[in-house]
CSV table of C-alpha atoms (C1' of nucleotides) in Angstrom, one decimal:
chain,number,residue,atom,x,y,z
A,1,UNK,CA,-4.4,2.5,3.2
A,2,UNK,CA,-1.1,3.9,2.4
A,3,UNK,CA,-0.5,4.4,-0.9
A,4,UNK,CA,2.6,5.7,-2.6
A,5,UNK,CA,1.5,9.6,-2.0
A,6,UNK,CA,0.6,8.6,1.7
A,7,UNK,CA,4.2,7.2,2.3
A,8,UNK,CA,5.7,10.4,1.1
A,9,UNK,CA,3.4,12.1,3.3
A,10,UNK,CA,4.7,10.1,6.0
A,11,UNK,CA,8.4,10.6,5.1
A,12,UNK,CA,7.9,14.3,5.0
A,13,UNK,CA,6.6,15.0,7.8
A,14,UNK,CA,8.7,12.0,9.5
A,15,UNK,CA,11.4,13.2,8.0
A,16,UNK,CA,12.3,17.3,10.4
A,17,UNK,CA,12.5,15.0,14.0
A,18,UNK,CA,15.1,12.4,12.8
A,19,UNK,CA,17.2,12.8,10.3
A,20,UNK,CA,20.4,13.9,12.0
A,21,UNK,CA,19.3,12.6,15.6
A,22,UNK,CA,20.9,9.3,16.4
A,23,UNK,CA,18.6,6.7,17.8
A,24,UNK,CA,19.2,5.8,21.3
A,25,UNK,CA,17.7,2.4,21.6
A,26,UNK,CA,15.0,0.1,20.1
A,27,UNK,CA,11.8,-1.3,21.6
A,28,UNK,CA,10.1,-4.8,20.1
A,29,UNK,CA,7.4,-5.7,21.1
A,30,UNK,CA,6.1,-8.0,17.7
A,31,UNK,CA,8.7,-9.1,15.3
A,32,UNK,CA,5.8,-11.6,12.9
A,33,UNK,CA,5.1,-9.1,10.7
A,34,UNK,CA,5.2,-10.2,7.0
A,35,UNK,CA,8.2,-11.4,7.8
A,36,UNK,CA,10.0,-11.1,11.2
A,37,UNK,CA,12.0,-8.2,11.8
A,38,UNK,CA,15.7,-9.5,12.1
A,39,UNK,CA,17.8,-9.0,14.6
A,40,UNK,CA,19.8,-6.0,13.6
A,41,UNK,CA,16.9,-3.9,13.9
A,42,UNK,CA,17.4,-4.2,18.2
A,43,UNK,CA,21.9,-4.9,17.4
A,44,UNK,CA,22.6,-2.7,15.2
A,45,UNK,CA,20.5,0.5,14.6
A,46,UNK,CA,21.6,2.1,18.9
A,47,UNK,CA,23.8,4.8,18.4
A,48,UNK,CA,23.4,5.1,14.8
A,49,UNK,CA,22.2,8.6,12.9
A,50,UNK,CA,20.2,9.1,11.1
A,51,UNK,CA,21.5,10.7,8.2
A,52,UNK,CA,18.4,10.3,4.8
A,53,UNK,CA,15.4,9.3,4.9
A,54,UNK,CA,14.3,7.9,1.2
A,55,UNK,CA,11.4,6.6,0.1
A,56,UNK,CA,11.3,3.6,-3.5
A,57,UNK,CA,7.6,2.6,-4.2
A,58,UNK,CA,6.2,2.3,-1.1
A,59,UNK,CA,8.9,1.3,0.7
A,60,UNK,CA,10.9,3.9,3.1
A,61,UNK,CA,14.2,3.9,3.9
A,62,UNK,CA,15.7,4.9,7.2
A,63,UNK,CA,19.8,5.3,6.1
A,64,UNK,CA,22.5,5.0,8.2
A,65,UNK,CA,26.3,4.2,8.3
A,66,UNK,CA,25.8,0.8,9.4
A,67,UNK,CA,23.2,-0.2,7.3
A,68,UNK,CA,19.3,0.5,6.9
A,69,UNK,CA,16.1,-0.4,8.2
A,70,UNK,CA,13.8,-0.6,5.1
A,71,UNK,CA,9.8,-0.2,6.4
A,72,UNK,CA,7.1,-0.8,4.8
A,73,UNK,CA,3.2,0.0,5.4
A,74,UNK,CA,0.8,-2.5,4.5
A,75,UNK,CA,-2.4,-1.7,4.5
A,76,UNK,CA,-2.4,-0.4,7.6
A,77,UNK,CA,0.7,0.9,9.4
A,78,UNK,CA,1.5,4.1,10.6
A,79,UNK,CA,4.4,6.2,11.8
A,80,UNK,CA,4.6,8.4,14.2
A,81,UNK,CA,6.8,10.6,16.0
A,82,UNK,CA,5.9,10.7,19.5
A,83,UNK,CA,7.0,11.5,23.3
A,84,UNK,CA,8.3,8.7,24.6
A,85,UNK,CA,5.7,8.7,27.6
A,86,UNK,CA,2.9,8.1,25.8
A,87,UNK,CA,2.0,3.8,26.2
A,88,UNK,CA,2.1,1.2,23.4
A,89,UNK,CA,-1.2,0.1,22.7
A,90,UNK,CA,-1.7,-3.7,21.5
A,91,UNK,CA,-0.5,-2.5,17.6
A,92,UNK,CA,2.1,-0.6,19.0
A,93,UNK,CA,5.3,-3.0,17.3
A,94,UNK,CA,8.6,-0.8,17.2
A,95,UNK,CA,9.9,1.9,19.5
A,96,UNK,CA,12.7,3.8,18.4
A,97,UNK,CA,14.0,6.1,20.9
A,98,UNK,CA,15.8,9.3,19.8
A,99,UNK,CA,18.3,11.4,20.4
A,100,UNK,CA,16.3,14.7,21.4
A,101,UNK,CA,17.8,17.5,19.4
A,102,UNK,CA,19.0,20.7,21.2
A,103,UNK,CA,16.8,22.0,23.5
A,104,UNK,CA,14.2,20.1,22.4
A,105,UNK,CA,12.6,16.5,24.2
A,106,UNK,CA,13.4,13.3,23.5
A,107,UNK,CA,10.6,11.3,20.9
A,108,UNK,CA,10.5,8.1,19.9
A,109,UNK,CA,9.5,6.9,16.1
A,110,UNK,CA,6.4,4.5,16.9
A,111,UNK,CA,5.4,1.8,14.2
A,112,UNK,CA,2.4,1.1,14.6
A,113,UNK,CA,0.2,-1.8,12.2
A,114,UNK,CA,-2.9,-3.8,13.0
A,115,UNK,CA,-3.1,-6.0,10.1
A,116,UNK,CA,0.7,-6.5,10.1
A,117,UNK,CA,1.3,-6.6,6.8
A,118,UNK,CA,3.8,-4.2,6.9
A,119,UNK,CA,7.5,-5.5,7.6
A,120,UNK,CA,10.3,-4.1,8.9
A,121,UNK,CA,13.7,-5.8,7.3
A,122,UNK,CA,17.4,-4.6,7.4
A,123,UNK,CA,19.6,-4.0,4.5
A,124,UNK,CA,23.2,-4.2,4.9
A,125,UNK,CA,25.8,-1.3,3.5
A,126,UNK,CA,25.8,-0.5,0.1
A,127,UNK,CA,23.3,-2.8,-1.2
A,128,UNK,CA,20.2,-3.4,-2.6
A,129,UNK,CA,17.4,-4.9,-0.6
A,130,UNK,CA,15.8,-7.8,-2.6
A,131,UNK,CA,13.0,-7.0,-2.2
A,132,UNK,CA,13.9,-3.2,-4.1
A,133,UNK,CA,15.4,-5.4,-7.0
A,134,UNK,CA,13.1,-5.8,-9.8
A,135,UNK,CA,10.6,-3.0,-9.5
A,136,UNK,CA,9.9,-0.6,-12.2
A,137,UNK,CA,10.4,3.0,-11.9
A,138,UNK,CA,9.2,5.8,-10.3
A,139,UNK,CA,6.0,7.0,-11.7
A,140,UNK,CA,7.1,10.9,-10.7
A,141,UNK,CA,10.8,10.8,-12.6
A,142,UNK,CA,10.8,11.0,-16.3
A,143,UNK,CA,11.8,7.3,-16.2
A,144,UNK,CA,8.8,6.7,-16.3
A,145,UNK,CA,6.1,7.5,-19.7
A,146,UNK,CA,3.2,6.1,-21.6
A,147,UNK,CA,6.1,4.9,-24.4
A,148,UNK,CA,7.4,2.4,-21.9
A,149,UNK,CA,4.1,1.3,-20.6
A,150,UNK,CA,3.4,0.6,-24.5
A,151,UNK,CA,5.9,-1.4,-25.3
A,152,UNK,CA,6.0,-3.0,-22.0
A,153,UNK,CA,2.3,-4.4,-22.9
A,154,UNK,CA,3.0,-5.4,-26.4
A,155,UNK,CA,1.9,-9.3,-26.1
A,156,UNK,CA,0.4,-9.3,-22.8
A,157,UNK,CA,-3.3,-10.6,-22.4
A,158,UNK,CA,-3.7,-9.8,-18.4
A,159,UNK,CA,-6.2,-6.6,-17.7
A,160,UNK,CA,-4.6,-3.3,-18.6
A,161,UNK,CA,-5.3,-3.3,-14.6
A,162,UNK,CA,-3.3,-5.6,-13.3
A,163,UNK,CA,-0.4,-4.1,-15.7
A,164,UNK,CA,-0.6,-1.1,-14.5
A,165,UNK,CA,-0.3,-2.5,-11.0
A,166,UNK,CA,2.4,-4.4,-11.5
A,167,UNK,CA,5.1,-3.0,-10.1
A,168,UNK,CA,8.0,-4.5,-12.4
A,169,UNK,CA,6.3,-1.4,-15.2
A,170,UNK,CA,5.6,1.3,-12.0
A,171,UNK,CA,6.2,1.2,-8.8
A,172,UNK,CA,2.9,2.6,-6.6
A,173,UNK,CA,0.2,2.3,-7.9
A,174,UNK,CA,-2.3,0.6,-5.9
A,175,UNK,CA,-5.7,-0.7,-6.4
A,176,UNK,CA,-7.8,2.7,-5.7
A,177,UNK,CA,-5.5,4.7,-7.9
A,178,UNK,CA,-5.5,1.8,-10.7
A,179,UNK,CA,-9.0,2.4,-11.3
A,180,UNK,CA,-8.9,6.4,-11.2
A,181,UNK,CA,-5.6,6.7,-13.2
A,182,UNK,CA,-8.0,4.2,-16.3
A,183,UNK,CA,-11.1,6.5,-15.9
A,184,UNK,CA,-9.2,9.6,-16.3
A,185,UNK,CA,-7.3,8.2,-19.1
A,186,UNK,CA,-10.2,6.6,-20.8
A,187,UNK,CA,-9.8,3.5,-21.0
A,188,UNK,CA,-11.1,0.0,-20.2
A,189,UNK,CA,-9.7,-1.4,-17.3
A,190,UNK,CA,-10.3,-4.6,-18.5
A,191,UNK,CA,-9.2,-4.5,-21.5
A,192,UNK,CA,-6.2,-7.0,-22.3
A,193,UNK,CA,-2.4,-4.2,-21.9
A,194,UNK,CA,-1.3,-5.5,-24.9
A,195,UNK,CA,-4.3,-4.2,-27.1
A,196,UNK,CA,-4.3,-0.7,-26.0
A,197,UNK,CA,-2.9,1.9,-27.9
A,198,UNK,CA,0.5,3.8,-27.4
A,199,UNK,CA,-1.7,7.0,-27.7
A,200,UNK,CA,-3.7,5.9,-24.7
A,201,UNK,CA,-0.8,4.9,-23.1
A,202,UNK,CA,0.8,8.3,-22.9
A,203,UNK,CA,-2.7,9.2,-21.7
A,204,UNK,CA,-2.2,6.9,-18.9
A,205,UNK,CA,0.8,7.7,-17.7
A,206,UNK,CA,0.1,11.3,-17.6
A,207,UNK,CA,-3.1,10.9,-15.9
A,208,UNK,CA,-0.7,8.6,-13.6
A,209,UNK,CA,1.5,11.5,-12.7
A,210,UNK,CA,-1.5,13.7,-12.0
A,211,UNK,CA,-3.6,11.7,-9.6
A,212,UNK,CA,-0.3,11.3,-8.1
A,213,UNK,CA,1.0,14.1,-7.7
A,214,UNK,CA,-1.9,16.0,-7.1
A,215,UNK,CA,-2.2,13.6,-3.9
A,216,UNK,CA,1.0,14.4,-2.5
A,217,UNK,CA,0.0,17.7,-2.8
A,218,UNK,CA,-3.3,17.0,-0.6
A,219,UNK,CA,-1.3,15.0,1.6
A,220,UNK,CA,1.1,18.0,2.9
A,221,UNK,CA,-2.0,20.6,2.5
A,222,UNK,CA,-3.8,18.3,5.0
A,223,UNK,CA,-0.7,17.3,7.0
A,224,UNK,CA,-1.7,16.7,10.7
A,225,UNK,CA,0.9,17.1,13.6
A,226,UNK,CA,3.1,14.3,13.5
A,227,UNK,CA,3.9,15.2,17.2
A,228,UNK,CA,0.2,14.5,18.1
A,229,UNK,CA,-0.5,11.5,19.1
A,230,UNK,CA,-3.9,11.6,17.8
A,231,UNK,CA,-2.7,12.9,14.0
A,232,UNK,CA,-3.7,9.7,11.7
A,233,UNK,CA,-0.2,10.8,9.6
A,234,UNK,CA,-1.8,11.9,6.0
A,235,UNK,CA,-4.5,9.9,5.2
A,236,UNK,CA,-6.4,12.5,3.4
A,237,UNK,CA,-9.6,12.3,1.7
A,238,UNK,CA,-9.6,11.7,-1.8
A,239,UNK,CA,-11.9,13.0,-4.0
A,240,UNK,CA,-12.7,9.9,-6.2
A,241,UNK,CA,-14.7,9.9,-9.5
A,242,UNK,CA,-14.7,5.8,-9.6
A,243,UNK,CA,-13.8,3.9,-6.9
A,244,UNK,CA,-16.5,2.8,-4.2
A,245,UNK,CA,-18.7,4.9,-6.5
A,246,UNK,CA,-21.5,1.9,-7.9
A,247,UNK,CA,-24.7,2.7,-9.3
A,248,UNK,CA,-24.1,6.6,-8.6
A,249,UNK,CA,-23.4,8.7,-11.7
A,250,UNK,CA,-20.2,9.6,-13.3
A,251,UNK,CA,-19.6,12.5,-12.8
A,252,UNK,CA,-18.6,13.6,-16.0
A,253,UNK,CA,-21.3,11.6,-18.4
A,254,UNK,CA,-24.3,10.6,-15.6
A,255,UNK,CA,-23.6,6.7,-16.6
A,256,UNK,CA,-24.3,4.6,-13.6
A,257,UNK,CA,-20.3,3.5,-12.6
A,258,UNK,CA,-19.8,-0.5,-12.6
A,259,UNK,CA,-18.0,-2.6,-11.1
A,260,UNK,CA,-15.9,-6.1,-11.2
A,261,UNK,CA,-13.7,-7.9,-9.9
A,262,UNK,CA,-10.1,-7.9,-11.7
A,263,UNK,CA,-7.6,-10.4,-10.0
A,264,UNK,CA,-9.7,-10.9,-6.7
A,265,UNK,CA,-9.6,-6.9,-6.4
A,266,UNK,CA,-12.7,-4.1,-6.5
A,267,UNK,CA,-12.8,-2.5,-10.4
A,268,UNK,CA,-14.5,0.7,-10.6
A,269,UNK,CA,-15.4,2.2,-14.4
A,270,UNK,CA,-17.7,4.7,-16.3
A,271,UNK,CA,-19.1,2.3,-19.4
A,272,UNK,CA,-19.5,5.4,-21.5
A,273,UNK,CA,-16.3,6.3,-20.3
A,274,UNK,CA,-13.8,4.2,-21.0
A,275,UNK,CA,-13.4,2.1,-23.7
B,1,DA,C1',7.6,-16.2,-19.2
B,2,DG,C1',2.9,-15.4,-18.3
B,3,DC,C1',-0.7,-15.0,-15.7
B,4,DA,C1',-4.0,-16.7,-11.8
B,5,DG,C1',-4.9,-17.5,-7.9
B,6,DT,C1',-3.5,-17.7,-3.2
B,7,DA,C1',-1.9,-16.1,1.6
B,8,DC,C1',-1.2,-13.6,4.5
B,9,DC,C1',-3.9,-10.1,9.0
B,10,DT,C1',-7.6,-8.1,11.5
B,11,DG,C1',-10.8,-3.8,12.3
B,12,DG,C1',-15.0,-2.9,10.1
B,13,DT,C1',-19.6,-3.7,8.1
B,14,DT,C1',-23.5,-6.4,7.1
B,15,DG,C1',-26.5,-10.3,7.9
B,16,DC,C1',-28.7,-14.7,10.6
C,1,DT,C1',-28.0,-8.3,21.2
C,2,DG,C1',-24.7,-11.7,19.6
C,3,DC,C1',-22.2,-13.9,17.0
C,4,DA,C1',-20.9,-15.7,12.3
C,5,DA,C1',-18.7,-14.1,7.9
C,6,DC,C1',-17.8,-11.5,4.4
C,7,DC,C1',-14.6,-7.6,2.9
C,8,DA,C1',-10.8,-4.6,2.1
C,9,DG,C1',-6.2,-4.8,-0.3
C,10,DG,C1',0.5,-4.6,-1.7
C,11,DT,C1',3.0,-7.8,-2.2
C,12,DA,C1',5.2,-12.3,-2.3
C,13,DC,C1',4.4,-16.6,-3.7
C,14,DT,C1',2.9,-21.0,-6.1
C,15,DG,C1',1.4,-24.1,-9.9
C,16,DC,C1',-0.7,-23.9,-14.1
DNA sequence: AGCAGTACCTGGTTGC
DNA sequence: TGCAACCAGGTACTGC
């Protein structure tokens, strides 16, 4: 499941093969993803050169002068750069044929998404897509810190885990990283967000940054070849302290890790280390 | 306004 | 062995 580090790893993996290349054609095999893939993708994109690839939250933006392709990988989305003669599978919904680099073979950018929670949308030049408009700060920038979390959480009664996963507060913290960051910060995930102290939010923000940065670094080191059709890009093994470890011993104190459901999502924590 | 709950989707796992 | 039930999870949406 792509979380922010996986999306960033994907961006870094495909960028060298895309930036500066023109898109020759777009093959759309299946448009009914999370939202219908709009017509502009096939009509406007061919002939355009990809100037840059940006990540915002878990979205990727392929920028051209005519507009930007806005991609979200959802739960099961994968982007790969492949030779054009690899036969598409049932879940290969979009191919973009790329102009070959000098002296190189043609390639395609292939968007695969079995569960179809992902999306491919269009952003007109000079505009910000409405899906991006309400997003909170990027976790790895100075715009995000513990003081922001603390201020925004005053009076909030929702569980701190849900508060942390709310994109309006900070983007890119998914279910797995939320459990891990709260463990690292010693905060009970069930606690009402408004009752968590400023000192603990400072710790939490620092742990979110540390864990995400570490995961991106790991993604870079375990990044498979994006030109290899078998390469699942950047889905690396996380060394998890609590997630998925119900009943196993806490790595810090030995207490059995507990599991509960918060906001319909599995949540794991150590009842001794997290208060 | 804040919050809980729902929906979307399918591969993999579990249970009968 | 076969099939049904269930689970995972990001995020926009609905409804209280």
